[in-house]
Amino acid sequence: DRQQISDKIVGHPPEAMVETRHGTIVAPVQYYERSPGRNVLQMYVSTDEGKTWIPGQIIDLGGRGHHDGAMEPTLVELQDGRLWMLIRTTWDRFWEAYSDDGGFTWHSIGPSRIQASASPGTLKRLASGRLVLVWNTLYPEGKNDYPRNRGQIINGTRPVYNEQWSVTAASYHRDEIAIAVSEDDGVTWTRPLVIARKEGDWLAYPRVFEIIDGELWIITGQGGLQVRISEEDLLKALNE
């Protein structure tokens, strides 16, 4: 049956749920905290296939605004059994955290080496053992800057900037979706390969599905991207 696992005002549903090799389900819930208003994350863990849920650690990175703080994470289980989380921020990169106990507690919380715009990414373990990351890079390919703002609300065709979004003026680069591959469980990554571009519009909120071994389907919640890529072709393109 349906379970209410949180009574907070949730800013984003826990789409990044993972099930570990031991059958534990980990659901990160993003909710609004007050004074100042910001987003924080709390982990909820189930060890009985979702029948009951145990609240875990809260991750609060600070910030101020309804699009600031710790937002829209993506999770993956590493080969050594740890969980690795990449967290959307307004600070030019994903922040990261690790869990050694199936998602109850998290440590080594801080900025990752992966630059990103103020947009969520998706980590995916492939059948081959490789990791892929699909996300919006900090800047467009070949550039080292992008207009910064505190968020935007589309009003017709004119963006209306609103300083209640975040205290930090961030890059909201969503013109391109890129993918990178890691052969060593996220220690190092290939260069970002742009797989779609839609200048003047948003391509964001990617999801990755490996339909059969070596065949990836990638869609986006914003921009309507639907693309099929073979892992073999992806590796060839990255090595060119």
mmCIF file of C-alpha atoms in Angstrom, residues 60-205:
data_model
loop_
_atom_site.group_PDB
_atom_site.id
_atom_site.type_symbol
_atom_site.label_atom_id
_atom_site.label_comp_id
_atom_site.label_asym_id
_atom_site.label_seq_id
_atom_site.Cartn_x
_atom_site.Cartn_y
_atom_site.Cartn_z
ATOM 1 C CA ASP A 60 21.830 20.634 5.058
ATOM 2 C CA LEU A 61 24.269 22.594 2.891
ATOM 3 C CA GLY A 62 22.862 26.012 3.765
ATOM 4 C CA GLY A 63 21.814 28.526 1.110
ATOM 5 C CA ARG A 64 18.825 30.828 0.905
ATOM 6 C CA GLY A 65 15.942 30.613 -1.554
ATOM 7 C CA HIS A 66 13.439 28.110 -2.904
ATOM 8 C CA HIS A 67 16.040 26.917 -5.448
ATOM 9 C CA ASP A 68 19.041 26.962 -3.141
ATOM 10 C CA GLY A 69 20.662 24.439 -0.838
ATOM 11 C CA ALA A 70 20.752 20.664 -1.341
ATOM 12 C CA MET A 71 18.531 19.647 -4.252
ATOM 13 C CA GLU A 72 17.609 16.752 -6.561
ATOM 14 C CA PRO A 73 20.350 14.194 -5.874
ATOM 15 C CA THR A 74 21.284 11.114 -7.858
ATOM 16 C CA LEU A 75 22.552 7.921 -6.218
ATOM 17 C CA VAL A 76 24.499 4.847 -7.235
ATOM 18 C CA GLU A 77 25.881 1.833 -5.375
ATOM 19 C CA LEU A 78 29.642 1.481 -5.802
ATOM 20 C CA GLN A 79 31.411 -1.820 -6.339
ATOM 21 C CA ASP A 80 32.671 -1.817 -2.738
ATOM 22 C CA GLY A 81 29.109 -1.549 -1.398
ATOM 23 C CA ARG A 82 29.157 2.147 -0.500
ATOM 24 C CA LEU A 83 26.508 4.515 -1.802
ATOM 25 C CA TRP A 84 27.642 7.622 -3.655
ATOM 26 C CA MET A 85 25.383 10.645 -4.026
ATOM 27 C CA LEU A 86 25.764 13.680 -6.286
ATOM 28 C CA ILE A 87 23.691 16.676 -5.187
ATOM 29 C CA ARG A 88 22.469 19.557 -7.335
ATOM 30 C CA THR A 89 23.621 22.957 -6.033
ATOM 31 C CA THR A 90 23.941 26.552 -7.237
ATOM 32 C CA TRP A 91 27.713 26.473 -6.626
ATOM 33 C CA ASP A 92 29.066 25.473 -10.068
ATOM 34 C CA ARG A 93 29.422 21.776 -9.282
ATOM 35 C CA PHE A 94 27.742 18.778 -7.766
ATOM 36 C CA TRP A 95 28.331 18.238 -4.088
ATOM 37 C CA GLU A 96 28.881 14.625 -3.058
ATOM 38 C CA ALA A 97 28.368 12.360 -0.065
ATOM 39 C CA TYR A 98 29.096 8.711 0.757
ATOM 40 C CA SER A 99 27.303 6.145 2.908
ATOM 41 C CA ASP A 100 28.824 2.981 4.369
ATOM 42 C CA ASP A 101 25.671 1.711 6.083
ATOM 43 C CA GLY A 102 23.086 1.431 3.341
ATOM 44 C CA GLY A 103 21.982 5.057 3.301
ATOM 45 C CA PHE A 104 21.273 5.737 6.989
ATOM 46 C CA THR A 105 24.283 8.015 7.571
ATOM 47 C CA TRP A 106 26.469 9.999 5.186
ATOM 48 C CA HIS A 107 30.002 11.348 5.366
ATOM 49 C CA SER A 108 32.693 13.094 3.297
ATOM 50 C CA ILE A 109 30.062 15.664 2.340
ATOM 51 C CA GLY A 110 31.558 18.395 0.167
ATOM 52 C CA PRO A 111 32.099 19.705 -3.357
ATOM 53 C CA SER A 112 32.850 17.075 -5.985
ATOM 54 C CA ARG A 113 35.246 17.529 -8.880
ATOM 55 C CA ILE A 114 32.360 17.442 -11.377
ATOM 56 C CA GLN A 115 31.345 20.885 -12.593
ATOM 57 C CA ALA A 116 27.639 21.320 -13.283
ATOM 58 C CA SER A 117 25.061 24.003 -13.843
ATOM 59 C CA ALA A 118 22.216 24.465 -11.366
ATOM 60 C CA SER A 119 20.508 21.359 -12.750
ATOM 61 C CA PRO A 120 20.192 17.716 -11.694
ATOM 62 C CA GLY A 121 22.129 14.835 -13.200
ATOM 63 C CA THR A 122 21.623 11.073 -13.373
ATOM 64 C CA LEU A 123 24.133 8.391 -12.404
ATOM 65 C CA LYS A 124 23.630 4.911 -13.843
ATOM 66 C CA ARG A 125 25.471 1.622 -13.392
ATOM 67 C CA LEU A 126 25.597 -0.297 -16.675
ATOM 68 C CA ALA A 127 25.589 -4.068 -17.047
ATOM 69 C CA SER A 128 29.229 -3.791 -18.146
ATOM 70 C CA GLY A 129 30.114 -2.345 -14.745
ATOM 71 C CA ARG A 130 30.812 1.115 -16.092
ATOM 72 C CA LEU A 131 29.184 4.204 -14.643
ATOM 73 C CA VAL A 132 27.591 6.852 -16.831
ATOM 74 C CA LEU A 133 26.653 10.369 -15.803
ATOM 75 C CA VAL A 134 24.188 12.425 -17.843
ATOM 76 C CA TRP A 135 23.882 16.108 -16.911
ATOM 77 C CA ASN A 136 24.026 19.776 -17.876
ATOM 78 C CA THR A 137 27.616 20.970 -17.771
ATOM 79 C CA LEU A 138 28.502 24.302 -16.189
ATOM 80 C CA TYR A 139 29.111 25.998 -19.550
ATOM 81 C CA PRO A 140 28.270 25.169 -23.175
ATOM 82 C CA GLU A 141 30.800 23.069 -25.053
ATOM 83 C CA GLY A 142 33.893 25.081 -25.944
ATOM 84 C CA LYS A 143 32.984 28.051 -23.740
ATOM 85 C CA ASN A 144 34.050 29.169 -20.282
ATOM 86 C CA ASP A 145 31.176 31.417 -19.309
ATOM 87 C CA TYR A 146 27.396 31.585 -19.313
ATOM 88 C CA PRO A 147 24.903 34.235 -18.122
ATOM 89 C CA ARG A 148 24.250 33.953 -14.403
ATOM 90 C CA ASN A 149 21.059 34.692 -12.557
ATOM 91 C CA ARG A 150 19.113 33.725 -9.484
ATOM 92 C CA GLY A 151 16.701 31.563 -11.422
ATOM 93 C CA GLN A 152 14.052 32.416 -13.911
ATOM 94 C CA ILE A 153 10.322 32.019 -14.335
ATOM 95 C CA ILE A 154 9.177 31.906 -17.928
ATOM 96 C CA ASN A 155 6.469 34.519 -18.566
ATOM 97 C CA GLY A 156 5.499 34.085 -22.176
ATOM 98 C CA THR A 157 8.850 34.348 -23.961
ATOM 99 C CA ARG A 158 10.447 36.741 -21.472
ATOM 100 C CA PRO A 159 12.344 35.454 -18.435
ATOM 101 C CA VAL A 160 11.517 37.163 -15.171
ATOM 102 C CA TYR A 161 14.430 37.035 -12.749
ATOM 103 C CA ASN A 162 13.526 36.499 -9.144
ATOM 104 C CA GLU A 163 16.049 36.874 -6.328
ATOM 105 C CA GLN A 164 13.972 34.623 -4.081
ATOM 106 C CA TRP A 165 15.339 31.667 -6.049
ATOM 107 C CA SER A 166 18.824 31.654 -4.544
ATOM 108 C CA VAL A 167 21.333 33.850 -2.819
ATOM 109 C CA THR A 168 23.930 32.817 -5.412
ATOM 110 C CA ALA A 169 23.746 33.914 -9.050
ATOM 111 C CA ALA A 170 24.243 30.577 -10.786
ATOM 112 C CA SER A 171 24.656 29.128 -14.252
ATOM 113 C CA TYR A 172 21.379 27.611 -15.439
ATOM 114 C CA HIS A 173 22.951 26.245 -18.616
ATOM 115 C CA ARG A 174 20.455 23.777 -20.031
ATOM 116 C CA ASP A 175 21.067 24.239 -23.751
ATOM 117 C CA GLU A 176 22.973 20.941 -23.900
ATOM 118 C CA ILE A 177 22.870 17.476 -22.388
ATOM 119 C CA ALA A 178 26.198 15.708 -21.971
ATOM 120 C CA ILE A 179 27.285 12.204 -21.001
ATOM 121 C CA ALA A 180 30.521 10.901 -19.492
ATOM 122 C CA VAL A 181 31.740 7.400 -18.644
ATOM 123 C CA SER A 182 33.810 6.137 -15.719
ATOM 124 C CA GLU A 183 35.764 2.876 -15.793
ATOM 125 C CA ASP A 184 36.902 3.151 -12.148
ATOM 126 C CA ASP A 185 33.695 3.698 -10.172
ATOM 127 C CA GLY A 186 33.640 7.478 -10.446
ATOM 128 C CA VAL A 187 37.268 8.204 -9.552
ATOM 129 C CA THR A 188 37.945 9.509 -13.064
ATOM 130 C CA TRP A 189 35.675 10.346 -15.983
ATOM 131 C CA THR A 190 35.936 10.721 -19.718
ATOM 132 C CA ARG A 191 35.395 14.129 -21.234
ATOM 133 C CA PRO A 192 31.751 15.244 -21.417
ATOM 134 C CA LEU A 193 30.225 14.304 -24.769
ATOM 135 C CA VAL A 194 27.296 16.481 -25.850
ATOM 136 C CA ILE A 195 24.503 14.221 -27.101
ATOM 137 C CA ALA A 196 21.836 16.889 -27.702
ATOM 138 C CA ARG A 197 21.696 20.640 -28.096
ATOM 139 C CA LYS A 198 18.692 22.966 -28.098
ATOM 140 C CA GLU A 199 19.891 26.552 -27.958
ATOM 141 C CA GLY A 200 17.477 29.000 -26.397
ATOM 142 C CA ASP A 201 15.465 26.207 -24.774
ATOM 143 C CA TRP A 202 15.924 23.789 -21.899
ATOM 144 C CA LEU A 203 17.076 20.184 -22.082
ATOM 145 C CA ALA A 204 17.206 18.997 -18.490
ATOM 146 C CA TYR A 205 16.108 16.370 -15.958
#
